[in-house]
Short mmCIF file of N, CA and C in Angstrom, two decimals:
data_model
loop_
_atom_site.label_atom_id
_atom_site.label_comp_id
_atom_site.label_asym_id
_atom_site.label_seq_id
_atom_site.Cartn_x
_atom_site.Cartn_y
_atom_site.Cartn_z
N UNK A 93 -5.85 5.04 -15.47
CA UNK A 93 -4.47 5.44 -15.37
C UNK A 93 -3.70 4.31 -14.69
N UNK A 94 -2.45 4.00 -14.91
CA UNK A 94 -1.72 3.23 -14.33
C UNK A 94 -0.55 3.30 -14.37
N UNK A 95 0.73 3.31 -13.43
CA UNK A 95 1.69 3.52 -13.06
C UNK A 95 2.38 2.59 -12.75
N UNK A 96 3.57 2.20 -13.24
CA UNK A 96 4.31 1.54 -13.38
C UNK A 96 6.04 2.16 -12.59
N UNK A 97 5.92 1.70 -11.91
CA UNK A 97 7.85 2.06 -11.30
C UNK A 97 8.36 1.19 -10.37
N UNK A 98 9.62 1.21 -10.36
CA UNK A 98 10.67 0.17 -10.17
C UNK A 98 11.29 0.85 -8.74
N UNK A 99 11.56 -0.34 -7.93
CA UNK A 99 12.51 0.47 -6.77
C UNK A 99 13.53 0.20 -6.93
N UNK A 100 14.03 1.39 -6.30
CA UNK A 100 15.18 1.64 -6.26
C UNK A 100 16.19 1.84 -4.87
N UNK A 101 17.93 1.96 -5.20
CA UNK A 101 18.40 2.19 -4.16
C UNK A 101 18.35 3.69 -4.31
N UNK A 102 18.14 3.86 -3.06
CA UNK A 102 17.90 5.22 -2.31
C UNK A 102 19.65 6.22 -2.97
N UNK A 103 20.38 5.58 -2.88
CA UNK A 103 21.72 6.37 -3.23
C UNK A 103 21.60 6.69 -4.51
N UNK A 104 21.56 7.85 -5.30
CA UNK A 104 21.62 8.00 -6.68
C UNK A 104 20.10 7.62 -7.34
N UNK A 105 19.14 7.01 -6.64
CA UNK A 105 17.80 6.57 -6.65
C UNK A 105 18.42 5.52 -8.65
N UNK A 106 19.22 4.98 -8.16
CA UNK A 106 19.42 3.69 -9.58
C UNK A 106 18.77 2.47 -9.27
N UNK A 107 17.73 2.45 -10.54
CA UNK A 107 16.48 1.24 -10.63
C UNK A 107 17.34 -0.26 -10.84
N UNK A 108 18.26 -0.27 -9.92
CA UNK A 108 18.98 -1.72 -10.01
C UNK A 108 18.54 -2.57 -8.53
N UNK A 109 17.43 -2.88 -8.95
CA UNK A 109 16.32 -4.16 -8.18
C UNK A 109 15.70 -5.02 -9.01
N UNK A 110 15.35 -5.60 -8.68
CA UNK A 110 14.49 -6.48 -9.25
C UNK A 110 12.66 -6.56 -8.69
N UNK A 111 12.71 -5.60 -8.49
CA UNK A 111 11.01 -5.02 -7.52
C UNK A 111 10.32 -3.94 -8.25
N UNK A 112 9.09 -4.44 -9.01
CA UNK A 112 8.42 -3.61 -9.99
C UNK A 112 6.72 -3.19 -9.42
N UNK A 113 6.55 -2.29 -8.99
CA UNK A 113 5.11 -2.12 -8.71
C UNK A 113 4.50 -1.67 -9.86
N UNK A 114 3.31 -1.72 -10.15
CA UNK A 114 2.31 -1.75 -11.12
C UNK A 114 0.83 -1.13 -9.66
N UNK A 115 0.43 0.30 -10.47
CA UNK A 115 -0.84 0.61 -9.49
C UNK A 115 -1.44 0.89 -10.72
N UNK A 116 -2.76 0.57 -10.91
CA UNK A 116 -4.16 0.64 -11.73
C UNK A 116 -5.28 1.12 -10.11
N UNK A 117 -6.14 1.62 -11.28
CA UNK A 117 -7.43 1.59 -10.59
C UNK A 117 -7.73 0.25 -9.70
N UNK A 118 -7.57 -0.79 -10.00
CA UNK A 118 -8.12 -1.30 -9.52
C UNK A 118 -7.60 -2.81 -8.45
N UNK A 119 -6.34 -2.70 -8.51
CA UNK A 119 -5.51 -3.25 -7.90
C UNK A 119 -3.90 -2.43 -7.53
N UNK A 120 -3.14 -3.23 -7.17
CA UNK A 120 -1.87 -2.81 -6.77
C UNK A 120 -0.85 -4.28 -7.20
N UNK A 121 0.09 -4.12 -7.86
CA UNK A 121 0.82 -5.39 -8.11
C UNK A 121 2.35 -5.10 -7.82
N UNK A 122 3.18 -6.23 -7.01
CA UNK A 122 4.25 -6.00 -6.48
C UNK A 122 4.92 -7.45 -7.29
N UNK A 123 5.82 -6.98 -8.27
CA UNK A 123 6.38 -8.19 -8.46
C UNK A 123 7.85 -8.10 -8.00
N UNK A 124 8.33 -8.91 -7.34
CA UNK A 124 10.01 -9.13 -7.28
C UNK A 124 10.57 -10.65 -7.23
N UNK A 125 11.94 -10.43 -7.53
CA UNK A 125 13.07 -11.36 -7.89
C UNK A 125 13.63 -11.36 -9.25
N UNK A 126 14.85 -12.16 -8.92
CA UNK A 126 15.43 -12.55 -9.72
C UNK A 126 15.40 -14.12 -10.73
N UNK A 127 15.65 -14.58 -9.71
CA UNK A 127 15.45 -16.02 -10.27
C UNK A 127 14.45 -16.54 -9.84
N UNK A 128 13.87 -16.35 -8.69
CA UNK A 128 12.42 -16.64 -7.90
C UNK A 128 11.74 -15.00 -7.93
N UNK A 129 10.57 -15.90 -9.11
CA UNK A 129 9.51 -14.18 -9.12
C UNK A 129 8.92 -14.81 -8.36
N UNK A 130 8.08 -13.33 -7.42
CA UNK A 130 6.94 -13.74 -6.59
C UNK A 130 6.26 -12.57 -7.18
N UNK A 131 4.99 -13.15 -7.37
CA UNK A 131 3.44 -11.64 -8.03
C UNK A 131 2.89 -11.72 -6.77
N UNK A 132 2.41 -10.55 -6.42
CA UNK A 132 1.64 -10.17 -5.25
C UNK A 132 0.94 -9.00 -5.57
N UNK A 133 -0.47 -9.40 -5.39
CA UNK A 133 -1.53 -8.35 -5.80
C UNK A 133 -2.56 -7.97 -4.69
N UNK A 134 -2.78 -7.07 -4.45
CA UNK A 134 -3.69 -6.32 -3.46
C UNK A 134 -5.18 -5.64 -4.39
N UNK A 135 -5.97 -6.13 -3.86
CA UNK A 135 -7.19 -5.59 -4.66
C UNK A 135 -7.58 -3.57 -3.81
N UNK A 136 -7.82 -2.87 -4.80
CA UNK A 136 -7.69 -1.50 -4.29
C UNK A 136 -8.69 -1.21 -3.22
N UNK A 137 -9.50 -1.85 -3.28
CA UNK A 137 -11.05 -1.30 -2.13
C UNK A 137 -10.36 -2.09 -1.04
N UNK A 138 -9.53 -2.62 -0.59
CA UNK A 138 -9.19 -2.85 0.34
C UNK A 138 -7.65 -2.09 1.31
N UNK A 139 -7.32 -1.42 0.56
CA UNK A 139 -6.96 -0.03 0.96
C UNK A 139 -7.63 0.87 1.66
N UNK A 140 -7.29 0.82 3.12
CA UNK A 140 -7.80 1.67 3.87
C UNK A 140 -7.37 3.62 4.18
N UNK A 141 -5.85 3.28 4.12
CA UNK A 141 -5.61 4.78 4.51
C UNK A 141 -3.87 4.25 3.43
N UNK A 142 -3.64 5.75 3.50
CA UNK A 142 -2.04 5.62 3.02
C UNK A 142 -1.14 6.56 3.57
N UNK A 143 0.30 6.60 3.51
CA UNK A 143 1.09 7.29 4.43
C UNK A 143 2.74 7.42 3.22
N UNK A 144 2.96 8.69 2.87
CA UNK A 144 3.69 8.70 2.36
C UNK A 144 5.16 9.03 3.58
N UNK A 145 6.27 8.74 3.53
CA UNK A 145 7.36 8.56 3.83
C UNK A 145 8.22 9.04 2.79
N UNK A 146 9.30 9.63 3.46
CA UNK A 146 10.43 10.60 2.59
C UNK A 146 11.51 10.99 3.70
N UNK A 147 12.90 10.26 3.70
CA UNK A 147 13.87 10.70 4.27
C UNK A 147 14.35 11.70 3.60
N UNK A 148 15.31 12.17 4.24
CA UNK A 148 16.74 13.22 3.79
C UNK A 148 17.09 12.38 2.94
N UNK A 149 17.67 11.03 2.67
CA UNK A 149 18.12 10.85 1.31
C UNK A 149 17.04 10.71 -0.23
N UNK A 150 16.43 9.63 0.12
CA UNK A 150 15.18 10.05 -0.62
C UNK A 150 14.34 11.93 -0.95
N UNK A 151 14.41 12.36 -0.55
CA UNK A 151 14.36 13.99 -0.69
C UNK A 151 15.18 14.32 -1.63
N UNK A 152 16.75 14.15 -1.48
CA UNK A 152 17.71 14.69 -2.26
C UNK A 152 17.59 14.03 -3.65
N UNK A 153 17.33 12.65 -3.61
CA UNK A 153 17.12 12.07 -5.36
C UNK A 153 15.91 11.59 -5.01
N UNK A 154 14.55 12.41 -5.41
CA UNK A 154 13.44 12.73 -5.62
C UNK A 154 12.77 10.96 -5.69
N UNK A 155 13.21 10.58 -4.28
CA UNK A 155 12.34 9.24 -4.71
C UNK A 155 11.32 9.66 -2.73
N UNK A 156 10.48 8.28 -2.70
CA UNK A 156 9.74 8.18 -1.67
C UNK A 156 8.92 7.02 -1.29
N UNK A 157 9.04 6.54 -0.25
CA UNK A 157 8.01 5.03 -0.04
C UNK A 157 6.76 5.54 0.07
N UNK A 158 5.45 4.70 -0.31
CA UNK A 158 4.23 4.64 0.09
C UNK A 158 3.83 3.92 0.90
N UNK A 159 3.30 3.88 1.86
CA UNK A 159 2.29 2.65 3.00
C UNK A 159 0.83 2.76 2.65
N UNK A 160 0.81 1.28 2.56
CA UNK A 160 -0.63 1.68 1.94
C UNK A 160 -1.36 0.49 3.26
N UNK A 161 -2.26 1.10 3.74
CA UNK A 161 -2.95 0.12 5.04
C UNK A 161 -4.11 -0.30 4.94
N UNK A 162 -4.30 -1.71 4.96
CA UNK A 162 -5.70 -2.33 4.67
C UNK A 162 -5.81 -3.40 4.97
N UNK A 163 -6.90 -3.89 4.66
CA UNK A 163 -7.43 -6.03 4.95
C UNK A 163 -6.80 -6.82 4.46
N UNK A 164 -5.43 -6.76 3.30
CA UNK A 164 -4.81 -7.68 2.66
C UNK A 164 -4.13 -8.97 3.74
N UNK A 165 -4.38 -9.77 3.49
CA UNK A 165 -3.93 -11.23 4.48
C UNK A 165 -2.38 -10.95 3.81
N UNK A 166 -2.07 -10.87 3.22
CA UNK A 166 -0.47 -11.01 2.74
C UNK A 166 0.49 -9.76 2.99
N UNK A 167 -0.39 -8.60 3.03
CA UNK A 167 0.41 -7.45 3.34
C UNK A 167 -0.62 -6.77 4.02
N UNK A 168 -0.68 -6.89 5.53
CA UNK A 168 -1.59 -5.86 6.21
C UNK A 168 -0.99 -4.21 5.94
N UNK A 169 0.62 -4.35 5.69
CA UNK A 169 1.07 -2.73 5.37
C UNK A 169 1.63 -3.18 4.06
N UNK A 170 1.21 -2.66 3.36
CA UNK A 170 2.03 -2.79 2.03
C UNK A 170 2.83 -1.40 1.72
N UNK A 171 4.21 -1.84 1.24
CA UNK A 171 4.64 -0.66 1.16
C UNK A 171 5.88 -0.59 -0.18
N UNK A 172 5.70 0.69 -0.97
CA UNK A 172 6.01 0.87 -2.35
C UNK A 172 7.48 1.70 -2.14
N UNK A 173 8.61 0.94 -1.74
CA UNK A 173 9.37 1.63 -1.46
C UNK A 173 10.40 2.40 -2.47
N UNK A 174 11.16 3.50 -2.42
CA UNK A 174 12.10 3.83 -2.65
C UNK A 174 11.19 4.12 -4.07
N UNK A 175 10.61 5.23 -4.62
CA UNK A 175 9.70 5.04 -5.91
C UNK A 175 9.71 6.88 -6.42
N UNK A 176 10.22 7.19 -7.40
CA UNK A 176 10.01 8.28 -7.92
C UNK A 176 8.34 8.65 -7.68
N UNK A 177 7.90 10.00 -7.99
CA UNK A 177 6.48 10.43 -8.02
C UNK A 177 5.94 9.48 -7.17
N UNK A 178 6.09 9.69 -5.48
CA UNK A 178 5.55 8.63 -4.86
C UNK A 178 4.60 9.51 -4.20
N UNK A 179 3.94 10.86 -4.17
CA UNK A 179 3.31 11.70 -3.56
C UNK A 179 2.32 11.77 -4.32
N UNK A 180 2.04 11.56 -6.47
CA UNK A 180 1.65 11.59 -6.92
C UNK A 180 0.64 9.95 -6.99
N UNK A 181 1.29 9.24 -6.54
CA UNK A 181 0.71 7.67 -6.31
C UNK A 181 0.37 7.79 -5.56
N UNK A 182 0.71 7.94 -3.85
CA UNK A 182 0.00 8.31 -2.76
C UNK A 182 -1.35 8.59 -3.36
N UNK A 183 -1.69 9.64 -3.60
CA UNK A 183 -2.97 10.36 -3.50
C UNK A 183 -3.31 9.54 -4.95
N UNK A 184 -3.26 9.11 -6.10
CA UNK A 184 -4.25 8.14 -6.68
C UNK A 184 -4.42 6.86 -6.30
N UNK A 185 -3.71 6.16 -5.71
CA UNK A 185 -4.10 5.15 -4.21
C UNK A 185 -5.04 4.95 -3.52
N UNK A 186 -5.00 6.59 -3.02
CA UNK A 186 -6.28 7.16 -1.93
C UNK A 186 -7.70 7.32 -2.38
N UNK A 187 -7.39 7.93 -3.56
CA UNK A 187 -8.71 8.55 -4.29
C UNK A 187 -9.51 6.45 -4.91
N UNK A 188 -8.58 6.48 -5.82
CA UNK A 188 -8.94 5.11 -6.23
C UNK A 188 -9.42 3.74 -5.32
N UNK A 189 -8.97 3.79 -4.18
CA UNK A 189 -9.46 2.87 -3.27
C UNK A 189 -10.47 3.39 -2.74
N UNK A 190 -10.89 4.90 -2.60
CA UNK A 190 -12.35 4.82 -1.99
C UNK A 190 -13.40 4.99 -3.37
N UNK A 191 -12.79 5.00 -4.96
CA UNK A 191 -13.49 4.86 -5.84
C UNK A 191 -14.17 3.67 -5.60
N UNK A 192 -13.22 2.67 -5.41
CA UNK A 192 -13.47 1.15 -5.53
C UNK A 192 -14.52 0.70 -4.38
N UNK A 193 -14.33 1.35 -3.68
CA UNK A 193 -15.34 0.96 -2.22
C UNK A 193 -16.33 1.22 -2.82
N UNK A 194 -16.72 2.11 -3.24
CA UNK A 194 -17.90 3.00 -3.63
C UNK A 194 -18.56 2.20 -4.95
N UNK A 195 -17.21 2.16 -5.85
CA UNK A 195 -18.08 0.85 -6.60
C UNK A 195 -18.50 -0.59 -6.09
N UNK A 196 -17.83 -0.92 -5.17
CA UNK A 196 -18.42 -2.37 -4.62
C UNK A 196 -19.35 -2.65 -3.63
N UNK A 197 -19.62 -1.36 -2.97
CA UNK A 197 -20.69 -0.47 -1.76
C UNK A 197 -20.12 -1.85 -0.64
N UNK A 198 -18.58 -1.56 -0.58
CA UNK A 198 -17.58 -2.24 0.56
C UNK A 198 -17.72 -0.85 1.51
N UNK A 199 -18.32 -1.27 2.80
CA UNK A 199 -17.99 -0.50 3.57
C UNK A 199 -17.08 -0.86 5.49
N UNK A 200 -15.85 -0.26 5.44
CA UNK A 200 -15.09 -1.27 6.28
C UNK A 200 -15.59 -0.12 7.42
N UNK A 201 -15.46 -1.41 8.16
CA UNK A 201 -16.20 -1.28 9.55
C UNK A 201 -15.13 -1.49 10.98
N UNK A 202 -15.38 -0.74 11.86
CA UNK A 202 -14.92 -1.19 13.27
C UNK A 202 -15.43 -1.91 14.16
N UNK A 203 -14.96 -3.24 15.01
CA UNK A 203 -15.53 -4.07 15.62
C UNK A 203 -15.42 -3.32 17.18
N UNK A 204 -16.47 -2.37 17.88
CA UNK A 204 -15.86 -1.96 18.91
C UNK A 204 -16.48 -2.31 20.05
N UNK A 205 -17.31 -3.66 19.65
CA UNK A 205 -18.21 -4.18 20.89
C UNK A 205 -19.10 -3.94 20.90
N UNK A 206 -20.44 -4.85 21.72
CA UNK A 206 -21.28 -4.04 22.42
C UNK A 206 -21.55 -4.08 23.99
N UNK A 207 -22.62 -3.40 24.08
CA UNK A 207 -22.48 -3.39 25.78
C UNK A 207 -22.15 -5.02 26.51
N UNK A 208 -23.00 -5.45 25.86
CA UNK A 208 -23.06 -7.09 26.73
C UNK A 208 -21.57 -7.66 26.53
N UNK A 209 -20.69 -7.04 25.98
CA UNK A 209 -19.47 -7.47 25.57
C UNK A 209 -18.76 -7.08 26.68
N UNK A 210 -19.18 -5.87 26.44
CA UNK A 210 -18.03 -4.88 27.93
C UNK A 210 -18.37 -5.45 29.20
N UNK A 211 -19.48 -5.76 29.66
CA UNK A 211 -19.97 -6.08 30.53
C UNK A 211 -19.41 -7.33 31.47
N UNK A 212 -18.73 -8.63 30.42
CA UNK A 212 -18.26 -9.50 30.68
C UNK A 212 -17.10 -9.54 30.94
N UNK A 213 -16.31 -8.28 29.96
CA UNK A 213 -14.91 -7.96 30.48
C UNK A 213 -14.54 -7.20 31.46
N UNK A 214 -15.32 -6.90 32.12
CA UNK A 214 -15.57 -5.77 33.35
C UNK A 214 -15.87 -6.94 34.69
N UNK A 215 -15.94 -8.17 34.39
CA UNK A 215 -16.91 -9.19 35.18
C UNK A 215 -17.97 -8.46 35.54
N UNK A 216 -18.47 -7.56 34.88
CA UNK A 216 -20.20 -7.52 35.50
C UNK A 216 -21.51 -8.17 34.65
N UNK A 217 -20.86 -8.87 33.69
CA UNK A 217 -21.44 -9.70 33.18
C UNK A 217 -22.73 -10.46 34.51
N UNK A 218 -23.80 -11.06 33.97
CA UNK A 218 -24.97 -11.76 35.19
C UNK A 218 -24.34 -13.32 35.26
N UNK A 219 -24.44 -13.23 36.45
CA UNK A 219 -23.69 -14.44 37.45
C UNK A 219 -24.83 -15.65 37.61
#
């Protein structure tokens, strides 16, 4: 499946930007500009969590940003703003990035130390 939508301004939610996201299984693609395109692609297993967002105006013309949070060096938050069916992307985002983990047996990890670590930051490290 793949989804294709354009942002928009929040007033009247009218697709007059030049900012096109593209979500597949297996990536995420953000293209914008006008006269200077920039492509920017996020691979999906590196999607950690996501966070949908929805003001009072966005509410009223049925649009909504996505945050999508992960390891990307270019977009540690990437975010799909101002986007019709953005609750419906949310959650194939979610599902699809831990597909992708699962196909690449990527498993992201927390660095939370170990003792001999704490130990030194405590100065009780051995003298």
């Amino acid at each position: 499946m793949t989804y294709k939508e354009k942002k928009r301004w929040v007033f009247f939610g009218l697709p007059f930007t030049f900012t096109t996201y593209t979500v597949n299984e297996e990536f995420i693609t953000i293209d914008a500009g006008l006269l200077h395109r920039d492509e920017d692609d996020c691979y999906m297993y590196k999607v950690v969590d996501t966070k949908l967002c929805v003001s009072l105006l966005e509410r009223i013309f049925g649009l909504g940003t996505v945050k999508c949070y992960g390891g990307d060096t270019t977009h540690p938050v990437l975010e799909l703003k101002h986007i019709r069916h953005a609750k419906e992307i949310k959650n194939f985002i979610l599902a699809a990035s831990e597909e992708q983990r699962m196909k690449r047996k990527t498993l992201k990890t927390q660095d939370i130390g170990s003792p001999d670590d704490l130990s030194e930051m405590d100065g009780l490290g051995d003298h």
